[in-house]
Amino acid sequence: MGTPVGTGPVVLVGCGRLGSAILEGWLTTGAVAAPDLIILTPSDKPAAEAARAQGARVNPPLAALAEARTLVVAVKPAKWRDALAPLVGALNAESLIVSVMAGVAAAEISALTGRPTARVMPTTAVAQGRGVAGLWCEHAMASERARALFSAMAEVVDLDQEADIDVATATAGSAPAFIHAFVQALARAGEAEGLSGDAAIRLARGALRSAGAGIETGESLETLIRRIASPGGTTRAGLDAMAASGDLDRAAGAAVKAAVKRARAL
């Protein structure tokens, strides 16, 4: 498929966990061809080396940035100014910025770079081409380029306002870890009821895969719940117990609120 129309060569700044996942997703889905990638990373990363082997340029001279029309910023929020400031002078006049950083406003990035900025919050499942990504941007062309870079490996969800990026971070970006933690808790509960540790974790992991398969049908969450929870059955008993205690809603609310608060404090 190659690099999406209009993006030209793509610069990826930062190759940590999220940057590596994005890089792997581009190569897995063909959304960006390796020879059209310029990767800037201060340390050796397996994903960057794999991309280099396919033709990507890793840490080339800054003059190479003049070719790029899109620069994706995936560094830690605390380090973004130090990472971007030396690059600005090397960019061409038509280049646009796509940020996947939490807590850094588009206006701040645009003020430093002098270029329109789109903000995207993807999940790390983009590495497998199965992610979801919240997108906010006021600039039509920057929004179009961001969508082109992520739509092949994620369901792109448009957000109404920039503040929603922080909520998207908690609701989607951080949520896979919350869900894994709940599955882990289910395994511990199964073990407490008599299952072996191995059986409990394998059954709980299998349940997560089954739930994911249900989501792939596109049916509403309520429909999926009703399909499993027969009146008077075991599933309904468990759901009623969680609803009666209120623990599930409290835990989800606390996790999302804490993640949003942290995103806004970065």
JSON list of C-alpha atoms in Angstrom, two decimals, residues 113-225:
[
{"chain": "A", "resi": 113, "resn": "THR", "atom": "CA", "xyz": [7.30, 24.63, 15.27]},
{"chain": "A", "resi": 114, "resn": "GLY", "atom": "CA", "xyz": [5.28, 27.27, 13.41]},
{"chain": "A", "resi": 115, "resn": "ARG", "atom": "CA", "xyz": [3.19, 24.48, 11.86]},
{"chain": "A", "resi": 116, "resn": "PRO", "atom": "CA", "xyz": [-0.34, 23.09, 12.28]},
{"chain": "A", "resi": 117, "resn": "THR", "atom": "CA", "xyz": [-0.57, 20.19, 14.73]},
{"chain": "A", "resi": 118, "resn": "ALA", "atom": "CA", "xyz": [-2.96, 17.27, 14.91]},
{"chain": "A", "resi": 119, "resn": "ARG", "atom": "CA", "xyz": [-3.26, 15.32, 18.14]},
{"chain": "A", "resi": 120, "resn": "VAL", "atom": "CA", "xyz": [-3.83, 11.57, 18.10]},
{"chain": "A", "resi": 121, "resn": "MET", "atom": "CA", "xyz": [-4.13, 9.18, 21.04]},
{"chain": "A", "resi": 122, "resn": "PRO", "atom": "CA", "xyz": [-3.72, 5.59, 19.81]},
{"chain": "A", "resi": 123, "resn": "THR", "atom": "CA", "xyz": [-3.62, 2.32, 21.72]},
{"chain": "A", "resi": 124, "resn": "THR", "atom": "CA", "xyz": [-0.54, 0.14, 21.44]},
{"chain": "A", "resi": 125, "resn": "ALA", "atom": "CA", "xyz": [-2.62, -2.46, 19.57]},
{"chain": "A", "resi": 126, "resn": "VAL", "atom": "CA", "xyz": [-1.85, -0.40, 16.45]},
{"chain": "A", "resi": 127, "resn": "ALA", "atom": "CA", "xyz": [1.24, -2.64, 16.34]},
{"chain": "A", "resi": 128, "resn": "GLN", "atom": "CA", "xyz": [-1.05, -5.50, 15.29]},
{"chain": "A", "resi": 129, "resn": "GLY", "atom": "CA", "xyz": [-3.24, -3.28, 13.13]},
{"chain": "A", "resi": 130, "resn": "ARG", "atom": "CA", "xyz": [-6.08, -3.58, 15.68]},
{"chain": "A", "resi": 131, "resn": "GLY", "atom": "CA", "xyz": [-5.90, -0.32, 17.59]},
{"chain": "A", "resi": 132, "resn": "VAL", "atom": "CA", "xyz": [-8.22, 2.57, 18.23]},
{"chain": "A", "resi": 133, "resn": "ALA", "atom": "CA", "xyz": [-7.19, 6.22, 18.12]},
{"chain": "A", "resi": 134, "resn": "GLY", "atom": "CA", "xyz": [-8.82, 9.45, 19.21]},
{"chain": "A", "resi": 135, "resn": "LEU", "atom": "CA", "xyz": [-8.14, 12.35, 16.81]},
{"chain": "A", "resi": 136, "resn": "TRP", "atom": "CA", "xyz": [-8.52, 16.09, 17.32]},
{"chain": "A", "resi": 137, "resn": "CYS", "atom": "CA", "xyz": [-7.33, 18.85, 15.02]},
{"chain": "A", "resi": 138, "resn": "GLU", "atom": "CA", "xyz": [-8.50, 22.30, 13.94]},
{"chain": "A", "resi": 139, "resn": "HIS", "atom": "CA", "xyz": [-6.53, 22.22, 10.69]},
{"chain": "A", "resi": 140, "resn": "ALA", "atom": "CA", "xyz": [-8.10, 20.23, 7.85]},
{"chain": "A", "resi": 141, "resn": "MET", "atom": "CA", "xyz": [-4.88, 19.15, 6.13]},
{"chain": "A", "resi": 142, "resn": "ALA", "atom": "CA", "xyz": [-3.16, 18.11, 9.36]},
{"chain": "A", "resi": 143, "resn": "SER", "atom": "CA", "xyz": [-6.26, 16.14, 10.31]},
{"chain": "A", "resi": 144, "resn": "GLU", "atom": "CA", "xyz": [-6.29, 14.43, 6.91]},
{"chain": "A", "resi": 145, "resn": "ARG", "atom": "CA", "xyz": [-2.64, 13.42, 7.19]},
{"chain": "A", "resi": 146, "resn": "ALA", "atom": "CA", "xyz": [-3.09, 12.10, 10.72]},
{"chain": "A", "resi": 147, "resn": "ARG", "atom": "CA", "xyz": [-6.08, 10.05, 9.61]},
{"chain": "A", "resi": 148, "resn": "ALA", "atom": "CA", "xyz": [-4.12, 8.65, 6.66]},
{"chain": "A", "resi": 149, "resn": "LEU", "atom": "CA", "xyz": [-1.31, 7.55, 8.98]},
{"chain": "A", "resi": 150, "resn": "PHE", "atom": "CA", "xyz": [-3.56, 5.77, 11.49]},
{"chain": "A", "resi": 151, "resn": "SER", "atom": "CA", "xyz": [-6.70, 4.57, 9.70]},
{"chain": "A", "resi": 152, "resn": "ALA", "atom": "CA", "xyz": [-5.07, 1.40, 8.36]},
{"chain": "A", "resi": 153, "resn": "MET", "atom": "CA", "xyz": [-4.12, 0.22, 11.84]},
{"chain": "A", "resi": 154, "resn": "ALA", "atom": "CA", "xyz": [-6.76, 1.75, 14.08]},
{"chain": "A", "resi": 155, "resn": "GLU", "atom": "CA", "xyz": [-10.38, 2.78, 14.27]},
{"chain": "A", "resi": 156, "resn": "VAL", "atom": "CA", "xyz": [-10.03, 6.57, 14.21]},
{"chain": "A", "resi": 157, "resn": "VAL", "atom": "CA", "xyz": [-12.53, 8.38, 16.42]},
{"chain": "A", "resi": 158, "resn": "ASP", "atom": "CA", "xyz": [-13.00, 12.13, 15.89]},
{"chain": "A", "resi": 159, "resn": "LEU", "atom": "CA", "xyz": [-13.14, 14.14, 19.11]},
{"chain": "A", "resi": 160, "resn": "ASP", "atom": "CA", "xyz": [-15.19, 17.30, 19.55]},
{"chain": "A", "resi": 161, "resn": "GLN", "atom": "CA", "xyz": [-12.63, 19.31, 21.51]},
{"chain": "A", "resi": 162, "resn": "GLU", "atom": "CA", "xyz": [-8.98, 19.09, 22.42]},
{"chain": "A", "resi": 163, "resn": "ALA", "atom": "CA", "xyz": [-9.73, 18.48, 26.10]},
{"chain": "A", "resi": 164, "resn": "ASP", "atom": "CA", "xyz": [-11.33, 15.19, 25.02]},
{"chain": "A", "resi": 165, "resn": "ILE", "atom": "CA", "xyz": [-7.85, 13.87, 24.15]},
{"chain": "A", "resi": 166, "resn": "ASP", "atom": "CA", "xyz": [-7.14, 13.49, 27.88]},
{"chain": "A", "resi": 167, "resn": "VAL", "atom": "CA", "xyz": [-10.37, 11.55, 28.35]},
{"chain": "A", "resi": 168, "resn": "ALA", "atom": "CA", "xyz": [-9.59, 9.42, 25.30]},
{"chain": "A", "resi": 169, "resn": "THR", "atom": "CA", "xyz": [-6.20, 8.67, 26.84]},
{"chain": "A", "resi": 170, "resn": "ALA", "atom": "CA", "xyz": [-7.93, 7.25, 29.91]},
{"chain": "A", "resi": 171, "resn": "THR", "atom": "CA", "xyz": [-10.88, 5.61, 28.15]},
{"chain": "A", "resi": 172, "resn": "ALA", "atom": "CA", "xyz": [-8.86, 3.93, 25.39]},
{"chain": "A", "resi": 173, "resn": "GLY", "atom": "CA", "xyz": [-5.11, 4.54, 25.62]},
{"chain": "A", "resi": 174, "resn": "SER", "atom": "CA", "xyz": [-4.78, 3.41, 29.25]},
{"chain": "A", "resi": 175, "resn": "ALA", "atom": "CA", "xyz": [-7.85, 1.15, 29.30]},
{"chain": "A", "resi": 176, "resn": "PRO", "atom": "CA", "xyz": [-6.27, -2.04, 27.90]},
{"chain": "A", "resi": 177, "resn": "ALA", "atom": "CA", "xyz": [-4.12, -2.17, 31.04]},
{"chain": "A", "resi": 178, "resn": "PHE", "atom": "CA", "xyz": [-7.24, -1.62, 33.18]},
{"chain": "A", "resi": 179, "resn": "ILE", "atom": "CA", "xyz": [-8.98, -4.48, 31.36]},
{"chain": "A", "resi": 180, "resn": "HIS", "atom": "CA", "xyz": [-5.97, -6.76, 31.72]},
{"chain": "A", "resi": 181, "resn": "ALA", "atom": "CA", "xyz": [-5.90, -5.96, 35.44]},
{"chain": "A", "resi": 182, "resn": "PHE", "atom": "CA", "xyz": [-9.59, -6.94, 35.72]},
{"chain": "A", "resi": 183, "resn": "VAL", "atom": "CA", "xyz": [-8.93, -10.20, 33.89]},
{"chain": "A", "resi": 184, "resn": "GLN", "atom": "CA", "xyz": [-6.05, -10.84, 36.27]},
{"chain": "A", "resi": 185, "resn": "ALA", "atom": "CA", "xyz": [-8.43, -10.23, 39.19]},
{"chain": "A", "resi": 186, "resn": "LEU", "atom": "CA", "xyz": [-10.92, -12.70, 37.67]},
{"chain": "A", "resi": 187, "resn": "ALA", "atom": "CA", "xyz": [-8.16, -15.30, 37.48]},
{"chain": "A", "resi": 188, "resn": "ARG", "atom": "CA", "xyz": [-7.31, -14.75, 41.14]},
{"chain": "A", "resi": 189, "resn": "ALA", "atom": "CA", "xyz": [-10.99, -15.08, 42.03]},
{"chain": "A", "resi": 190, "resn": "GLY", "atom": "CA", "xyz": [-11.23, -18.34, 40.08]},
{"chain": "A", "resi": 191, "resn": "GLU", "atom": "CA", "xyz": [-8.18, -19.66, 41.88]},
{"chain": "A", "resi": 192, "resn": "ALA", "atom": "CA", "xyz": [-9.72, -18.69, 45.23]},
{"chain": "A", "resi": 193, "resn": "GLU", "atom": "CA", "xyz": [-12.76, -20.77, 44.30]},
{"chain": "A", "resi": 194, "resn": "GLY", "atom": "CA", "xyz": [-10.65, -23.87, 43.69]},
{"chain": "A", "resi": 195, "resn": "LEU", "atom": "CA", "xyz": [-9.07, -23.68, 40.22]},
{"chain": "A", "resi": 196, "resn": "SER", "atom": "CA", "xyz": [-5.35, -24.24, 39.86]},
{"chain": "A", "resi": 197, "resn": "GLY", "atom": "CA", "xyz": [-3.38, -21.08, 39.14]},
{"chain": "A", "resi": 198, "resn": "ASP", "atom": "CA", "xyz": [-2.56, -22.23, 35.61]},
{"chain": "A", "resi": 199, "resn": "ALA", "atom": "CA", "xyz": [-6.14, -23.17, 34.80]},
{"chain": "A", "resi": 200, "resn": "ALA", "atom": "CA", "xyz": [-7.48, -19.91, 36.24]},
{"chain": "A", "resi": 201, "resn": "ILE", "atom": "CA", "xyz": [-5.18, -17.68, 34.19]},
{"chain": "A", "resi": 202, "resn": "ARG", "atom": "CA", "xyz": [-5.69, -19.68, 30.98]},
{"chain": "A", "resi": 203, "resn": "LEU", "atom": "CA", "xyz": [-9.47, -19.57, 31.35]},
{"chain": "A", "resi": 204, "resn": "ALA", "atom": "CA", "xyz": [-9.45, -15.84, 32.16]},
{"chain": "A", "resi": 205, "resn": "ARG", "atom": "CA", "xyz": [-7.22, -15.05, 29.18]},
{"chain": "A", "resi": 206, "resn": "GLY", "atom": "CA", "xyz": [-9.46, -17.17, 26.98]},
{"chain": "A", "resi": 207, "resn": "ALA", "atom": "CA", "xyz": [-12.47, -15.22, 28.23]},
{"chain": "A", "resi": 208, "resn": "LEU", "atom": "CA", "xyz": [-10.75, -11.99, 27.18]},
{"chain": "A", "resi": 209, "resn": "ARG", "atom": "CA", "xyz": [-10.20, -13.39, 23.69]},
{"chain": "A", "resi": 210, "resn": "SER", "atom": "CA", "xyz": [-13.85, -14.44, 23.55]},
{"chain": "A", "resi": 211, "resn": "ALA", "atom": "CA", "xyz": [-14.95, -10.95, 24.59]},
{"chain": "A", "resi": 212, "resn": "GLY", "atom": "CA", "xyz": [-12.73, -9.46, 21.88]},
{"chain": "A", "resi": 213, "resn": "ALA", "atom": "CA", "xyz": [-14.31, -11.73, 19.28]},
{"chain": "A", "resi": 214, "resn": "GLY", "atom": "CA", "xyz": [-17.72, -10.43, 20.32]},
{"chain": "A", "resi": 215, "resn": "ILE", "atom": "CA", "xyz": [-16.59, -6.83, 19.91]},
{"chain": "A", "resi": 216, "resn": "GLU", "atom": "CA", "xyz": [-15.45, -7.60, 16.35]},
{"chain": "A", "resi": 217, "resn": "THR", "atom": "CA", "xyz": [-19.09, -8.27, 15.37]},
{"chain": "A", "resi": 218, "resn": "GLY", "atom": "CA", "xyz": [-19.85, -4.56, 15.75]},
{"chain": "A", "resi": 219, "resn": "GLU", "atom": "CA", "xyz": [-22.89, -5.22, 17.94]},
{"chain": "A", "resi": 220, "resn": "SER", "atom": "CA", "xyz": [-23.62, -2.93, 20.88]},
{"chain": "A", "resi": 221, "resn": "LEU", "atom": "CA", "xyz": [-22.17, -3.76, 24.28]},
{"chain": "A", "resi": 222, "resn": "GLU", "atom": "CA", "xyz": [-25.66, -4.19, 25.70]},
{"chain": "A", "resi": 223, "resn": "THR", "atom": "CA", "xyz": [-26.49, -6.73, 22.99]},
{"chain": "A", "resi": 224, "resn": "LEU", "atom": "CA", "xyz": [-23.29, -8.65, 23.66]},
{"chain": "A", "resi": 225, "resn": "ILE", "atom": "CA", "xyz": [-24.01, -8.73, 27.39]}
]
